[in-house]
Amino acid sequence: MITSTRHPLVRALRRLHERRGRAAAGQFLVDGVRLVEEALAAARVERVLLAEDAGARARAVADAATARGIPVTLVAPHVLAAASGVETPQGILAVVRLPPPPPPDVLDRPDLLLVVADRLQDPGNTGTLIRVADAAGAHAVALLRGGADPYHPKVVRGTMGSLFHLPVLQADGPALVEALRRRGVRVVVLDPEGAVAFREADYRRPLALVVGNEGAGVDPLWRAQAAQVVRVPIYGRAESLNAAVAAALVLYEAAARAPGPARAPGPGRDPPGR
């Protein structure tokens, strides 16, 4: 059992909290019982750390990892806390291999619903946006350069496992604009000053919904390509809506307009439009 926070393994895991460290190691961290379960089901898990005082569910997840030949290292609770960086860790942490980039043909489907985050910088906001996109039946999320890294620990936690459910592209803005233009993908930009209320917009597919930077909004490049710029009205005294919340409203409206569910609904869930 590892009992020192100065152990080389702990130091290596701490480096995965930084984008540069993740890129160098080709790995990222997944923290918490549910997220490690999701990772084991859909990603390449390379190591699991289990706290000595972990609960029964975390131990069951670790046993599942052992059964698959994945190394499980027992650590003292304070060591797991140091490695994870979470204030109240759940007793289990996984080291996961960074996935390869999604293939370009992810943009080719005629019913495409793509969410584009244009330099969205807050990790929690970015994670929630990925989760919302997954829940609304989007087919992929594109994060443009200058925004949060999808494998930042706070982004991973914010996705609540959705990071493993749909492709997440890291893209250059001008290159993505051109790729969508070639494929005939309609672009709808979300902006508080948009000319069209979101319930009145045209969401015909293939469609890309663009959500802008928290302060600067959407790059003019996307406005020039947009078929419509839509807004979510503010009826109360709030200055603005959180970007992921506004995107959720628009995405569910777009899903309700689709002729059928973008993806098969999960167990016990209604498909979009019902």
XYZ file of C-alpha atoms in Angstrom:
274
model
C 0.000 0.000 0.000
C 1.243 3.481 -0.860
C 1.225 5.735 2.197
C 3.357 8.680 1.052
C 2.216 11.549 -1.157
C 5.838 11.763 -2.351
C 5.636 8.371 -4.030
C 6.673 8.592 -7.735
C 3.277 7.276 -8.849
C 1.453 10.018 -6.955
C 3.743 12.645 -8.446
C 3.077 11.257 -11.935
C -0.682 11.397 -11.367
C -0.496 14.973 -10.141
C 1.093 15.918 -13.452
C -2.089 14.712 -15.163
C -3.904 17.706 -13.683
C -2.116 19.860 -16.272
C -2.794 19.844 -20.015
C 0.923 19.535 -20.756
C 1.255 16.547 -18.434
C -1.745 14.804 -19.992
C -0.368 15.345 -23.474
C 3.078 14.044 -22.509
C 1.747 10.922 -20.775
C -1.171 10.293 -23.137
C -3.366 9.765 -20.073
C -6.041 11.501 -18.017
C -7.693 10.968 -14.630
C -11.202 9.738 -13.884
C -12.357 10.232 -10.316
C -15.309 8.656 -8.520
C -17.198 5.371 -8.531
C -19.697 6.075 -11.307
C -17.139 7.654 -13.634
C -14.676 4.801 -13.179
C -17.501 2.365 -13.973
C -18.199 4.315 -17.173
C -14.511 4.338 -18.070
C -14.190 0.579 -17.576
C -17.151 0.073 -19.919
C -16.049 2.404 -22.702
C -12.392 3.428 -22.450
C -8.884 2.043 -22.026
C -8.236 2.070 -18.283
C -4.560 1.545 -17.482
C -4.499 1.680 -13.681
C -6.877 2.012 -10.741
C -6.090 3.477 -7.328
C -8.260 2.301 -4.447
C -8.318 3.979 -1.041
C -7.863 1.702 1.954
C -11.175 2.923 3.406
C -13.156 2.752 0.132
C -16.772 1.632 0.296
C -18.232 -1.603 -1.018
C -19.204 -0.216 -4.421
C -15.730 1.206 -5.056
C -14.202 -2.131 -4.046
C -16.539 -3.944 -6.439
C -15.403 -1.645 -9.260
C -11.772 -2.320 -8.357
C -12.477 -6.078 -8.394
C -13.960 -5.693 -11.886
C -10.773 -3.936 -12.986
C -8.627 -6.702 -11.486
C -10.680 -9.329 -13.307
C -9.809 -7.566 -16.571
C -6.087 -7.570 -15.786
C -5.919 -3.869 -14.903
C -3.445 -3.094 -12.091
C -5.139 -1.933 -8.877
C -3.001 -0.115 -6.317
C -4.136 0.212 -2.713
C -3.365 3.625 -1.212
C -3.944 5.469 2.034
C -6.961 7.839 1.934
C -4.790 10.968 2.121
C -2.716 9.679 -0.801
C -5.797 9.231 -2.977
C -6.914 12.738 -2.031
C -3.519 14.127 -3.048
C -3.597 12.299 -6.380
C -7.180 13.225 -7.257
C -7.267 16.833 -6.109
C -10.941 16.435 -5.138
C -11.883 17.765 -1.715
C -14.034 14.728 -0.877
C -12.916 11.828 -3.125
C -15.036 8.689 -3.389
C -12.216 6.256 -2.752
C -11.360 5.262 -6.321
C -9.409 6.857 -9.152
C -8.567 5.583 -12.638
C -5.809 6.445 -15.080
C -7.250 6.318 -18.595
C -5.526 6.408 -21.987
C -6.379 9.485 -24.079
C -8.570 8.347 -26.988
C -7.595 8.911 -30.612
C -9.282 11.822 -32.413
C -12.755 10.992 -33.787
C -12.777 10.164 -37.514
C -13.773 12.991 -39.898
C -16.846 11.057 -41.042
C -18.497 11.831 -37.679
C -19.701 14.996 -39.461
C -21.121 13.185 -42.487
C -24.489 11.961 -41.231
C -27.508 13.715 -42.784
C -29.265 14.057 -39.406
C -26.186 15.523 -37.706
C -26.669 17.523 -34.512
C -23.277 18.939 -33.566
C -22.540 21.203 -30.593
C -19.645 23.613 -31.111
C -18.070 25.279 -28.060
C -16.225 28.349 -29.335
C -13.438 28.984 -26.808
C -15.627 28.088 -23.821
C -13.098 28.322 -21.018
C -14.714 27.324 -17.732
C -14.072 23.591 -17.146
C -17.302 23.049 -15.223
C -19.318 24.816 -17.928
C -17.619 22.750 -20.602
C -18.293 19.478 -18.802
C -21.946 20.397 -18.330
C -22.257 21.314 -22.000
C -20.943 17.883 -23.025
C -23.407 16.248 -20.628
C -26.296 18.339 -21.987
C -25.332 17.537 -25.581
C -25.367 13.832 -24.763
C -28.729 14.079 -22.973
C -30.315 15.967 -25.885
C -29.203 13.375 -28.422
C -26.382 15.304 -30.115
C -24.010 13.194 -32.195
C -20.776 14.990 -31.297
C -19.255 17.992 -29.534
C -16.496 20.125 -31.024
C -14.312 22.128 -28.635
C -12.417 24.879 -30.436
C -8.838 25.829 -29.637
C -8.543 28.420 -26.892
C -11.133 26.721 -24.698
C -11.060 24.151 -21.912
C -9.394 20.789 -22.417
C -12.026 18.015 -22.448
C -9.727 15.871 -20.281
C -9.246 18.449 -17.537
C -10.356 16.716 -14.302
C -13.147 19.262 -13.723
C -14.430 18.802 -17.267
C -14.380 15.020 -16.874
C -16.336 15.228 -13.621
C -18.794 17.713 -15.125
C -19.651 15.350 -17.963
C -20.824 12.686 -15.484
C -19.727 9.981 -17.932
C -21.023 11.614 -21.124
C -17.412 12.079 -22.220
C -17.457 8.332 -22.918
C -20.791 8.375 -24.778
C -20.223 10.635 -27.756
C -17.273 11.865 -29.857
C -15.537 15.027 -28.637
C -13.495 16.786 -31.309
C -10.775 19.327 -30.591
C -10.821 21.560 -33.644
C -9.509 24.721 -35.237
C -12.317 27.208 -35.868
C -11.652 28.109 -39.530
C -10.996 24.469 -40.461
C -14.252 23.350 -38.839
C -16.222 26.133 -40.522
C -14.905 24.960 -43.883
C -15.600 21.290 -43.105
C -19.207 22.091 -42.185
C -19.646 24.317 -45.239
C -18.487 21.522 -47.560
C -20.983 19.139 -45.981
C -23.899 21.553 -46.166
C -24.309 21.708 -42.380
C -26.525 24.589 -41.245
C -24.995 26.727 -38.518
C -27.101 28.257 -35.744
C -25.329 30.607 -33.348
C -26.546 31.096 -29.786
C -26.229 34.693 -28.585
C -28.084 36.805 -25.992
C -28.623 39.482 -28.668
C -29.751 37.086 -31.384
C -32.435 38.261 -33.796
C -34.559 35.088 -33.496
C -36.124 33.704 -30.305
C -35.002 30.114 -29.858
C -38.539 28.686 -30.058
C -39.004 30.326 -33.458
C -35.735 29.193 -35.025
C -35.203 26.724 -37.857
C -33.437 23.576 -36.691
C -33.389 21.582 -39.908
C -30.535 19.121 -40.060
C -27.664 18.593 -40.556
C -27.161 21.251 -37.897
C -24.361 22.744 -35.810
C -25.230 24.802 -32.726
C -22.437 27.198 -31.754
C -22.052 28.363 -28.149
C -19.586 31.181 -27.539
C -16.970 32.229 -25.013
C -18.362 33.318 -21.623
C -17.174 36.911 -22.052
C -16.443 37.515 -25.725
C -19.263 35.477 -27.234
C -19.015 33.792 -30.625
C -16.224 34.576 -33.061
C -17.389 36.708 -36.048
C -16.242 33.833 -38.266
C -19.228 31.804 -37.051
C -21.645 34.707 -37.321
C -20.684 35.098 -40.974
C -21.489 31.415 -41.556
C -24.690 31.348 -39.488
C -28.087 30.699 -41.019
C -29.611 32.184 -37.850
C -28.489 33.805 -34.593
C -30.873 32.794 -31.832
C -31.452 34.057 -28.300
C -32.967 32.656 -25.139
C -35.144 35.469 -23.699
C -34.530 36.735 -20.172
C -37.853 37.373 -18.432
C -36.545 38.149 -14.965
C -33.808 40.398 -13.644
C -30.876 38.051 -14.273
C -28.184 39.640 -16.403
C -27.587 36.482 -18.418
C -27.890 32.711 -18.533
C -25.089 30.231 -18.033
C -23.870 29.115 -21.476
C -24.589 25.430 -20.831
C -28.092 26.208 -19.512
C -28.937 28.305 -22.558
C -27.538 25.594 -24.837
C -29.699 22.989 -23.065
C -32.880 24.925 -23.855
C -31.940 25.286 -27.513
C -30.771 21.686 -27.891
C -33.987 20.291 -26.458
C -36.004 22.527 -28.752
C -33.954 21.252 -31.698
C -34.443 17.658 -30.516
C -38.203 18.152 -30.251
C -38.306 19.332 -33.874
C -36.419 16.309 -35.205
C -38.510 13.775 -37.162
C -37.264 11.015 -34.853
C -34.828 10.527 -31.976
C -31.257 11.378 -32.886
C -30.179 8.281 -30.982
C -32.138 5.521 -29.330
C -33.285 6.768 -25.901
C -31.872 5.184 -22.786
C -33.885 2.768 -20.643
C -36.988 4.357 -19.202
C -36.461 7.649 -21.019
C -38.652 9.385 -23.540
C -37.190 10.079 -26.980
C -36.972 13.726 -28.079
C -40.296 15.177 -29.140
C -42.509 13.189 -26.731
